[in-house]
Amino acid sequence: MDELVRIVPYFGTHNPKVARAIVLALILVAPILALGIGPAWVRILDFALLYVMLAVGLNLVVGFAGLLDLGYIAFYAVGAYTWAFLASPHFGVHLPFWIVLPLGAGFAALAGVILGFPVLRLRGDYLAIVTLGFGEIVRIFMNNLNHPINITNGPQGINMLDSLHIFGWDVSRRIVITDSFSINSLLLYYYVFLAFVTLSVILVQRLQVSRIGRAWAAIRDDDLAAKAVGINVRNCKLLAFAMGATFGGVAGGLFGAFQGFVSPESFSLMESIIVLAMVVFGGMGNIGGVIIGALLLSWLPEVLRSYAVPMQTALFGQVLLDPEILRMLVYALALIFMMLLRPSGLMPAHSRYSRPDLVLANKRVGP
Amino acid sequence: MIKLLEAQGICKHFGGLQALTDVSLSINKGEIYGLIGPNGAGKTTFFNVLSGAYTPDAGEFVFAGSQLPYGEAHKIVERGIARTFQNIRLFRELTALENVMVGHHTRSHAGLFGILFQRKQVREEERLVTERAYELLKYVGIERFANTVSKNLSYGDQRRLEIARALATEPQLLALDEPAAGMNATETTHLRSLIETIRHDGVTVLLIEHDVKLVMGLCDRVAVLDFGKKLVEDVPAVVQRSAAVIEAYLGGAHAA
Amino acid sequence: METLLQQIINGLVVGSMYALVALGYTMVYGILGLINFAHGDILMIGALVALQAITFAQHTWPHLGALPTLAFGLVVAVPVSMLMGYVIERAAYRRLRNAPRLAPLITAIGVSFLLQTIAMIVWGRNYYSFPQLISTTPLQPVKGVYIAPVQIVILIVSAVLMAALIVLVNKTRIGRAMRATAENHRIASLMGVDANAIISLTFVIGSGLAAIAGVMIASNYGIAHSTMGTLPGLKAFTAAVLGGIGNLGGAMLGGILLGLVESIGAGYIEQFSFGFFNSSYQDIFAFVILGVVLVFRPTGLLGERVADRA
């Protein structure tokens, strides 16, 4: 929150209280403003929040613990398919969200541990490639486990997933107040996702400023020295993997419920790299930066999509760059230029794994 | 004299190189024990075997009455042996205070769920760890840099910070790997009084050093390694006169 | 028996293409310790540029004949890819030589993405059919065993290229400078080797080989498209790791072995898994091998050098 507050022009530095109020208000009214432009924009915001959750989870692994995971999207897939198996007509099972979401998160964490156990002693770049391989293996299974027994329904994916029912209230149905006034379901999903994102951010922040968060940072900076101060490096890395996977799993479940169908196509290597781009763009290790990165990088391509096409037709009489290509271009350039010009991201992480201000308030602590 | 650490017949080789051959030595509780020897004598290898970075080929360590586990660095720290590195290894992106807080890892207990739910014990422990870390920074004299990111500290302060971090693990034995390397005369004097204070406060110190003068002036007893073998182990005055040591340091020509 | 022989032939053909690409990974890794993620996409650029050149040749000189047309395609595609490799190293990787270890890899991923995007901008997202200038109609040297002329050409060309590279690295002055640079590029430059030039040269040679492999793959399967480089790239990297990364002979051995494992494995997997798995799982082999080798024998089959940059 403090990181977000700082970027508000003028007030961020002069009057944090006002800045805080501005940020809060913006978060709350954003979907209503978006609805004014069109419901598609609310949908984009909803997806942006899912990306925020993914980026916050991946940041825990890459930014805090320094483990480059290129197969992160596989955990998202595990969460989404868990929802598809346990809350859709596919197997005829319709369990409520408070069972399916934790199960999805649990399975994702389990997948994280299963993957992490053998591979976590690998060095950084090897780890990256092996996790990439893991992501691809998961996708190959999703694509092919429709034979001889139909489990995943193959490349077609699974349809008609249950929407999110929170204790009898169906989030996907608009709330009709009067004949002329109703609340769009996209809007409702926004606030539900916002609640999940807020919770995730709070939990991740608590982890960061804790014994565990400091141990992760220590391993990231120098794992030999981390061992020498008594940190069980292997277990700590496993925990980072499992925690990151958990957030991926929850986001996946929400994605399944929101989208209504899942297919292997949504969980390609490209998606892993997109989430990585968000983390890198915002600033590895900085929760606020990562949130901004995720929001900007999920919003910018959509803006390009809606303006670039009409603009191109107006200028050249035809569409030269289709929006999907523009989107990729944004991610590719974000990765390259961030690494070359500003490797610590849009908002560099200020070391913050402790809160001496709360404890040592009466002592003189230097800069 | 109570023996704190006993090394019994430690051997270690890398490929064809015999780095340590049957090294046995014992360190008494409360003393400053020096380990010297020419470059490549096996001092750092001994250190790495002791701290669990390598597994010895043969031999064992008995620490405070029981055998040390092999090759599991974090368990050795839990048992009460802390180390520093010859080429300083700090957590570069963390502040000085946070570096020391990491040192408290084995002596604190906050678990995943305690942290996620911010249980009262966890908040209390966090406060205590922060305070203790600050006290340790004060102990080594760099508390004014508590919030400075450690990679921005001066060389001498980085050395001090590394010692504070090691002390945070609440060791019985503090093993320092060439702490005076790269220090100027003033810094060495400060270091020397810091080591004496540490010993005074009840921590046994194992000192690997190149600076023979520092070792001879500071240590209660000294062992000399050469080509992976222990030559002598005695009080400095005796070691200094030992023919074997003179030979090791000055070469065969002077021995006769 | 015929099936096994057939699968060995297929495996050798695919494996020699992997080996050509693996050489590029292994040379760059040997010198810079960098997984050049974009290497597979150079292959794709090579194939698509060749396609463009061949199409041009077919329109301009319709009577040129198949082989000269293909040769023209290569003559255009190889230098373009080499230039691409050179530019990427100069513009992106060189600045990051002393950066924290994940930065070059993340950049390489970005470059890979960028190359695909550029390809999409130039050629769109369509699948193009690649003219099969060398016949793909299978011959039948032994009853029940088929091999197409294009596959024979692939085997011969890869063998010649690999032999040439071995001679270059082991018998020439440039090769000695390359080996010295791989050992330690800082010390090599102190000894008067222009390490930067050697590193550039490594990228250029690797990219050239990748372009040729790209044309082979496109000729063999008859298609080319903007993402065709990703999977062969990953598999070739696996081959390099399997053989022992940093080791040229290892890359060749790893490529051939991986090709054989894939082809034989795909042929028998259904039998061995009681029908549960089938040949659509073929791509899994590479990833499983990659994981297993890295976890249990990170130096690979032939690698003795432990590349530990702690």
Coordinates of N, CA and C in Angstrom, one line a residue, chain B residues 78-254:
Chain B
E78 N 23.0 -24.9 14.5 CA 22.0 -25.1 15.6 C 22.8 -25.6 16.9
R79 N 23.8 -26.4 16.6 CA 24.6 -27.0 17.7 C 25.5 -25.9 18.4
G80 N 25.7 -24.8 17.7 CA 26.4 -23.7 18.4 C 27.8 -23.4 17.8
I81 N 28.0 -23.6 16.5 CA 29.2 -23.2 15.8 C 28.8 -22.2 14.8
A82 N 29.4 -21.0 14.8 CA 29.1 -20.0 13.8 C 30.4 -19.7 13.1
R83 N 30.2 -19.2 11.8 CA 31.5 -18.9 11.1 C 31.3 -17.6 10.3
T84 N 32.5 -17.1 9.9 CA 32.5 -16.0 8.9 C 33.3 -16.4 7.8
F85 N 33.3 -15.6 6.7 CA 34.0 -16.1 5.5 C 35.2 -15.2 5.2
Q86 N 36.2 -15.8 4.5 CA 37.4 -15.1 4.2 C 37.1 -13.9 3.3
N87 N 36.3 -14.2 2.2 CA 35.8 -13.1 1.3 C 34.4 -12.9 1.8
I88 N 34.2 -11.8 2.5 CA 33.0 -11.5 3.2 C 31.7 -11.9 2.4
R89 N 30.8 -12.6 3.0 CA 29.6 -13.0 2.3 C 28.4 -12.5 3.1
L90 N 27.9 -11.3 2.8 CA 26.8 -10.7 3.4 C 25.6 -10.9 2.5
F91 N 24.4 -10.7 3.1 CA 23.2 -10.6 2.2 C 23.1 -9.2 1.7
R92 N 23.5 -9.1 0.5 CA 23.8 -7.8 -0.1 C 22.7 -6.8 -0.1
E93 N 21.5 -7.3 -0.4 CA 20.3 -6.4 -0.6 C 19.6 -6.1 0.7
L94 N 20.0 -6.8 1.8 CA 19.4 -6.6 3.1 C 20.2 -5.5 3.9
T95 N 19.5 -4.8 4.8 CA 20.1 -3.8 5.6 C 21.0 -4.5 6.6
A96 N 21.9 -3.7 7.3 CA 22.7 -4.3 8.3 C 21.9 -5.0 9.4
L97 N 20.8 -4.3 9.8 CA 19.9 -4.8 10.8 C 19.3 -6.1 10.4
E98 N 18.9 -6.2 9.1 CA 18.2 -7.4 8.6 C 19.2 -8.5 8.5
N99 N 20.5 -8.2 8.2 CA 21.5 -9.3 8.1 C 21.6 -9.9 9.5
V100 N 21.6 -9.1 10.5 CA 21.8 -9.7 11.9 C 20.5 -10.4 12.2
M101 N 19.3 -9.9 11.8 CA 18.1 -10.6 12.1 C 18.1 -12.0 11.5
V102 N 18.6 -12.1 10.3 CA 18.7 -13.4 9.6 C 19.5 -14.3 10.5
G103 N 20.5 -13.8 11.1 CA 21.4 -14.6 12.0 C 20.6 -15.2 13.1
H104 N 19.5 -14.6 13.5 CA 18.7 -15.1 14.6 C 17.8 -16.3 14.2
H105 N 17.9 -16.7 12.9 CA 17.0 -17.6 12.3 C 16.8 -18.9 13.2
T106 N 18.0 -19.5 13.5 CA 17.8 -20.8 14.2 C 17.4 -20.6 15.7
R107 N 17.5 -19.4 16.2 CA 17.1 -19.2 17.6 C 15.7 -18.6 17.7
S108 N 15.0 -18.5 16.6 CA 13.6 -18.0 16.6 C 12.7 -19.1 16.0
H109 N 11.4 -19.0 16.1 CA 10.6 -20.1 15.8 C 9.4 -19.8 15.0
A110 N 9.2 -18.6 14.6 CA 7.9 -18.2 13.9 C 7.7 -19.2 12.7
G111 N 6.6 -19.8 12.7 CA 6.3 -20.7 11.6 C 5.3 -20.1 10.6
L112 N 5.0 -20.8 9.5 CA 4.2 -20.3 8.4 C 2.9 -19.7 8.9
F113 N 2.1 -20.5 9.7 CA 0.8 -20.1 10.0 C 0.8 -19.0 11.1
G114 N 1.8 -19.1 12.0 CA 1.9 -18.0 12.9 C 2.1 -16.7 12.3
I115 N 2.9 -16.7 11.2 CA 3.2 -15.5 10.5 C 2.0 -15.0 9.7
L116 N 1.3 -16.0 9.0 CA 0.2 -15.6 8.2 C -0.9 -15.0 9.0
F117 N -1.1 -15.5 10.2 CA -2.2 -15.0 11.1 C -1.7 -14.0 12.1
Q118 N -0.4 -13.7 12.0 CA 0.2 -12.7 12.9 C -0.1 -13.0 14.4
R119 N 0.2 -14.2 14.8 CA -0.1 -14.6 16.1 C 0.7 -13.7 17.1
K120 N 0.2 -13.7 18.3 CA 0.8 -12.8 19.3 C 2.3 -13.1 19.5
Q121 N 2.6 -14.4 19.7 CA 3.9 -14.8 20.0 C 4.9 -14.4 18.8
V122 N 4.3 -14.5 17.6 CA 5.2 -14.1 16.4 C 5.5 -12.7 16.5
R123 N 4.5 -11.8 16.8 CA 4.7 -10.4 16.8 C 5.7 -10.0 17.9
E124 N 5.6 -10.7 19.0 CA 6.5 -10.5 20.2 C 7.9 -10.9 19.8
E125 N 8.0 -12.1 19.1 CA 9.3 -12.6 18.8 C 10.0 -11.6 17.8
E126 N 9.2 -11.1 16.8 CA 9.7 -10.2 15.8 C 10.3 -9.0 16.5
R127 N 9.6 -8.5 17.5 CA 10.0 -7.3 18.2 C 11.3 -7.6 19.0
L128 N 11.4 -8.8 19.6 CA 12.6 -9.1 20.3 C 13.8 -9.3 19.4
V129 N 13.5 -10.0 18.3 CA 14.6 -10.2 17.3 C 15.2 -8.9 16.8
T130 N 14.3 -7.9 16.5 CA 14.7 -6.6 16.0 C 15.6 -5.9 17.1
E131 N 15.1 -6.0 18.3 CA 15.9 -5.3 19.4 C 17.2 -6.0 19.6
R132 N 17.2 -7.3 19.7 CA 18.5 -8.0 19.9 C 19.5 -7.7 18.8
A133 N 18.9 -7.7 17.5 CA 19.8 -7.5 16.4 C 20.4 -6.1 16.5
Y134 N 19.6 -5.1 17.0 CA 20.1 -3.8 17.1 C 21.2 -3.7 18.2
E135 N 21.0 -4.5 19.3 CA 22.0 -4.6 20.4 C 23.3 -5.1 19.8
L136 N 23.2 -6.1 19.0 CA 24.4 -6.7 18.4 C 25.2 -5.8 17.5
L137 N 24.4 -5.0 16.8 CA 25.1 -4.0 15.9 C 25.8 -3.0 16.8
K138 N 25.2 -2.7 17.9 CA 25.9 -1.8 18.9 C 27.1 -2.4 19.5
Y139 N 27.0 -3.7 19.7 CA 28.1 -4.5 20.3 C 29.4 -4.4 19.4
V140 N 29.1 -4.5 18.1 CA 30.3 -4.5 17.2 C 30.5 -3.0 16.7
G141 N 29.7 -2.1 17.2 CA 29.9 -0.7 16.9 C 29.5 -0.1 15.6
I142 N 28.5 -0.7 15.0 CA 28.0 -0.1 13.7 C 26.5 0.1 13.7
E143 N 25.9 0.5 14.9 CA 24.5 0.6 15.0 C 24.0 1.8 14.2
R144 N 24.9 2.8 14.0 CA 24.4 3.9 13.2 C 24.1 3.6 11.7
F145 N 24.6 2.4 11.3 CA 24.3 2.0 9.9 C 23.2 0.9 9.9
A146 N 22.4 0.8 10.9 CA 21.4 -0.2 11.0 C 20.5 -0.3 9.8
N147 N 20.1 0.8 9.2 CA 19.2 0.8 8.1 C 19.9 0.9 6.7
T148 N 21.3 0.8 6.7 CA 22.0 0.9 5.5 C 22.0 -0.5 4.8
V149 N 21.8 -0.5 3.5 CA 21.9 -1.7 2.8 C 23.3 -2.2 2.8
S150 N 23.5 -3.5 3.2 CA 24.8 -3.9 3.6 C 25.9 -3.8 2.5
K151 N 25.5 -3.9 1.2 CA 26.5 -3.7 0.1 C 27.1 -2.3 0.1
N152 N 26.4 -1.4 0.7 CA 26.9 0.0 0.7 C 27.8 0.3 1.9
L153 N 28.1 -0.7 2.8 CA 28.9 -0.4 4.0 C 30.4 -0.5 3.6
S154 N 31.2 0.2 4.4 CA 32.7 0.1 4.1 C 33.2 -1.3 4.4
Y155 N 34.4 -1.6 3.9 CA 34.9 -2.9 4.1 C 35.0 -3.3 5.5
G156 N 35.6 -2.5 6.4 CA 35.8 -2.8 7.8 C 34.4 -3.0 8.5
D157 N 33.4 -2.2 8.1 CA 32.1 -2.4 8.7 C 31.4 -3.6 8.2
Q158 N 31.7 -4.0 7.0 CA 31.1 -5.3 6.5 C 31.7 -6.5 7.3
R159 N 33.0 -6.4 7.6 CA 33.6 -7.5 8.5 C 32.9 -7.5 9.8
R160 N 32.7 -6.4 10.4 CA 32.0 -6.3 11.7 C 30.6 -6.8 11.6
L161 N 29.9 -6.5 10.6 CA 28.6 -6.9 10.4 C 28.5 -8.4 10.3
E162 N 29.5 -9.0 9.6 CA 29.5 -10.4 9.4 C 29.7 -11.1 10.8
I163 N 30.5 -10.5 11.6 CA 30.8 -11.1 13.0 C 29.5 -10.9 13.8
A164 N 28.8 -9.8 13.7 CA 27.5 -9.6 14.4 C 26.5 -10.6 14.0
R165 N 26.5 -10.9 12.7 CA 25.5 -11.9 12.1 C 25.8 -13.2 12.7
A166 N 27.1 -13.6 12.8 CA 27.5 -14.9 13.3 C 27.1 -15.0 14.8
L167 N 27.4 -13.9 15.5 CA 27.0 -13.9 17.0 C 25.5 -14.0 17.2
A168 N 24.7 -13.6 16.2 CA 23.3 -13.7 16.4 C 22.8 -15.1 16.5
T169 N 23.6 -16.0 15.9 CA 23.2 -17.4 16.0 C 23.5 -18.0 17.4
E170 N 23.9 -17.2 18.3 CA 24.2 -17.5 19.7 C 25.2 -18.7 19.8
P171 N 26.4 -18.6 19.2 CA 27.3 -19.7 19.1 C 28.1 -19.9 20.5
Q172 N 28.5 -21.1 20.7 CA 29.5 -21.4 21.7 C 30.9 -21.2 21.2
L173 N 31.0 -21.5 19.9 CA 32.3 -21.4 19.2 C 32.1 -20.5 18.0
L174 N 32.9 -19.5 17.9 CA 32.8 -18.5 16.8 C 34.1 -18.8 15.9
A175 N 33.9 -19.2 14.7 CA 35.1 -19.5 13.8 C 35.2 -18.3 12.8
L176 N 36.4 -17.7 12.9 CA 36.6 -16.5 12.0 C 37.6 -16.9 11.0
D177 N 37.3 -16.7 9.7 CA 38.2 -17.1 8.6 C 38.9 -15.8 8.1
E178 N 40.2 -15.7 8.5 CA 41.0 -14.5 8.1 C 40.2 -13.2 8.3
P179 N 39.8 -12.9 9.5 CA 39.0 -11.6 9.7 C 39.8 -10.4 9.4
A180 N 41.2 -10.4 9.5 CA 42.0 -9.2 9.4 C 42.4 -9.0 7.9
A181 N 42.0 -9.9 7.0 CA 42.5 -9.8 5.6 C 42.0 -8.5 5.1
G182 N 42.9 -7.7 4.5 CA 42.5 -6.5 3.8 C 42.3 -5.3 4.7
M183 N 42.6 -5.5 6.0 CA 42.3 -4.4 7.0 C 43.6 -3.6 7.2
N184 N 43.4 -2.3 7.4 CA 44.6 -1.5 7.8 C 44.9 -1.6 9.3
A185 N 46.0 -1.0 9.7 CA 46.4 -1.2 11.1 C 45.4 -0.8 12.1
T186 N 44.7 0.4 11.9 CA 43.7 0.8 12.9 C 42.6 -0.2 12.9
E187 N 42.1 -0.6 11.8 CA 41.0 -1.6 11.7 C 41.4 -2.8 12.4
T188 N 42.6 -3.3 12.2 CA 43.1 -4.5 12.9 C 43.1 -4.4 14.4
T189 N 43.5 -3.2 14.9 CA 43.5 -3.0 16.3 C 42.1 -3.1 16.9
H190 N 41.1 -2.5 16.1 CA 39.7 -2.5 16.6 C 39.2 -3.9 16.6
L191 N 39.6 -4.7 15.5 CA 39.2 -6.1 15.4 C 39.7 -6.9 16.6
R192 N 40.9 -6.6 16.9 CA 41.6 -7.4 18.0 C 40.8 -7.1 19.3
S193 N 40.5 -5.9 19.6 CA 39.8 -5.7 20.9 C 38.4 -6.3 20.8
L194 N 37.8 -6.3 19.6 CA 36.4 -6.9 19.5 C 36.5 -8.4 19.8
I195 N 37.5 -9.1 19.2 CA 37.7 -10.5 19.5 C 37.9 -10.8 21.0
E196 N 38.7 -9.9 21.6 CA 38.9 -10.1 23.0 C 37.6 -9.9 23.8
T197 N 36.8 -8.9 23.4 CA 35.5 -8.7 24.1 C 34.6 -9.9 24.0
I198 N 34.6 -10.5 22.8 CA 33.8 -11.6 22.5 C 34.2 -12.8 23.4
R199 N 35.5 -13.0 23.5 CA 35.9 -14.1 24.3 C 35.6 -13.8 25.8
H200 N 35.7 -12.5 26.2 CA 35.4 -12.1 27.5 C 34.0 -12.4 27.9
D201 N 33.1 -12.3 26.9 CA 31.7 -12.5 27.1 C 31.3 -14.0 27.0
G202 N 32.3 -14.9 26.9 CA 32.0 -16.3 27.1 C 32.0 -17.1 25.8
V203 N 32.3 -16.5 24.7 CA 32.3 -17.3 23.4 C 33.7 -17.7 23.1
T204 N 33.9 -19.0 22.8 CA 35.2 -19.5 22.4 C 35.5 -19.1 21.0
V205 N 36.7 -18.7 20.6 CA 37.0 -18.2 19.3 C 38.0 -19.1 18.6
L206 N 37.7 -19.5 17.4 CA 38.7 -20.2 16.5 C 39.1 -19.2 15.4
L207 N 40.3 -18.9 15.3 CA 40.8 -17.9 14.4 C 41.7 -18.4 13.4
I208 N 41.3 -18.3 12.1 CA 42.3 -18.7 11.1 C 42.9 -17.4 10.6
E209 N 44.2 -17.4 10.5 CA 44.7 -16.1 10.1 C 46.0 -16.2 9.4
H210 N 46.3 -15.3 8.6 CA 47.5 -15.2 7.8 C 48.5 -14.3 8.6
D211 N 48.0 -13.4 9.3 CA 48.7 -12.4 10.0 C 49.3 -13.0 11.3
V212 N 50.5 -13.5 11.2 CA 51.1 -14.3 12.3 C 51.2 -13.4 13.6
K213 N 51.5 -12.2 13.4 CA 51.7 -11.3 14.5 C 50.4 -11.2 15.3
L214 N 49.3 -11.0 14.6 CA 48.0 -10.9 15.3 C 47.7 -12.2 16.0
V215 N 47.9 -13.3 15.4 CA 47.6 -14.6 16.0 C 48.4 -14.8 17.3
M216 N 49.7 -14.5 17.1 CA 50.6 -14.8 18.3 C 50.3 -13.9 19.4
G217 N 49.9 -12.7 19.2 CA 49.5 -11.7 20.2 C 48.2 -12.0 20.9
L218 N 47.3 -12.6 20.1 CA 45.9 -12.7 20.6 C 45.6 -14.1 21.1
C219 N 46.2 -15.1 20.6 CA 45.7 -16.5 20.8 C 46.3 -17.1 22.1
D220 N 45.5 -17.9 22.7 CA 46.0 -18.7 23.9 C 46.8 -19.9 23.4
R221 N 46.3 -20.5 22.4 CA 47.0 -21.7 21.8 C 46.9 -21.6 20.3
V222 N 47.9 -22.2 19.6 CA 48.0 -22.1 18.2 C 48.3 -23.5 17.6
A223 N 47.6 -23.8 16.5 CA 48.1 -25.0 15.7 C 48.6 -24.6 14.4
V224 N 49.5 -25.3 13.8 CA 50.1 -24.9 12.5 C 49.8 -26.1 11.6
L225 N 49.2 -25.7 10.4 CA 48.9 -26.7 9.4 C 49.9 -26.4 8.2
D226 N 50.4 -27.5 7.6 CA 51.2 -27.4 6.4 C 50.9 -28.6 5.6
F227 N 50.7 -28.4 4.3 CA 50.3 -29.5 3.4 C 49.3 -30.4 4.0
G228 N 48.3 -29.8 4.6 CA 47.2 -30.6 5.1 C 47.5 -31.4 6.4
K229 N 48.7 -31.2 6.9 CA 49.0 -32.0 8.2 C 49.2 -31.0 9.3
K230 N 48.9 -31.4 10.5 CA 49.2 -30.6 11.7 C 50.6 -30.7 12.1
L231 N 51.4 -29.6 12.2 CA 52.8 -29.7 12.6 C 52.9 -29.7 14.1
V232 N 52.4 -28.6 14.7 CA 52.4 -28.5 16.1 C 51.1 -27.9 16.6
E233 N 50.9 -28.0 17.9 CA 49.8 -27.4 18.6 C 50.2 -27.0 20.0
D234 N 50.4 -25.7 20.3 CA 50.9 -25.4 21.6 C 50.6 -23.9 21.8
V235 N 51.2 -23.4 22.9 CA 51.1 -21.9 23.2 C 52.0 -21.2 22.2
P236 N 51.6 -19.9 21.9 CA 52.4 -19.2 20.9 C 53.9 -19.2 21.1
A237 N 54.3 -19.0 22.3 CA 55.7 -18.9 22.6 C 56.5 -20.1 22.1
V238 N 55.9 -21.3 22.3 CA 56.5 -22.6 21.9 C 56.5 -22.7 20.4
V239 N 55.3 -22.4 19.8 CA 55.1 -22.6 18.4 C 56.1 -21.7 17.6
Q240 N 56.3 -20.5 18.1 CA 57.2 -19.6 17.4 C 58.6 -20.1 17.3
R241 N 59.0 -20.9 18.3 CA 60.4 -21.4 18.3 C 60.5 -22.8 17.6
S242 N 59.3 -23.3 17.2 CA 59.4 -24.7 16.6 C 60.1 -24.7 15.3
A243 N 61.0 -25.6 15.2 CA 61.8 -25.7 13.9 C 60.9 -26.0 12.7
A244 N 59.9 -26.9 13.0 CA 59.0 -27.3 11.9 C 58.3 -26.2 11.3
V245 N 57.9 -25.3 12.2 CA 57.1 -24.1 11.8 C 57.9 -23.2 11.0
I246 N 59.1 -22.9 11.5 CA 60.1 -22.1 10.7 C 60.3 -22.6 9.4
E247 N 60.5 -23.9 9.3 CA 60.7 -24.5 8.0 C 59.5 -24.3 7.1
A248 N 58.3 -24.6 7.6 CA 57.1 -24.4 6.8 C 57.0 -23.0 6.3
Y249 N 57.3 -22.0 7.1 CA 57.1 -20.6 6.6 C 58.2 -20.1 5.8
L250 N 59.5 -20.5 6.2 CA 60.6 -19.9 5.5 C 61.2 -20.8 4.4
G251 N 60.8 -22.1 4.4 CA 61.3 -23.0 3.4 C 62.5 -23.8 4.0
G252 N 62.8 -24.9 3.3 CA 63.8 -25.9 3.8 C 65.1 -25.4 4.1
A253 N 65.6 -24.4 3.3 CA 67.0 -23.9 3.4 C 67.3 -23.4 4.8
H254 N 66.3 -22.8 5.4 CA 66.6 -22.2 6.7 C 66.5 -23.2 7.9

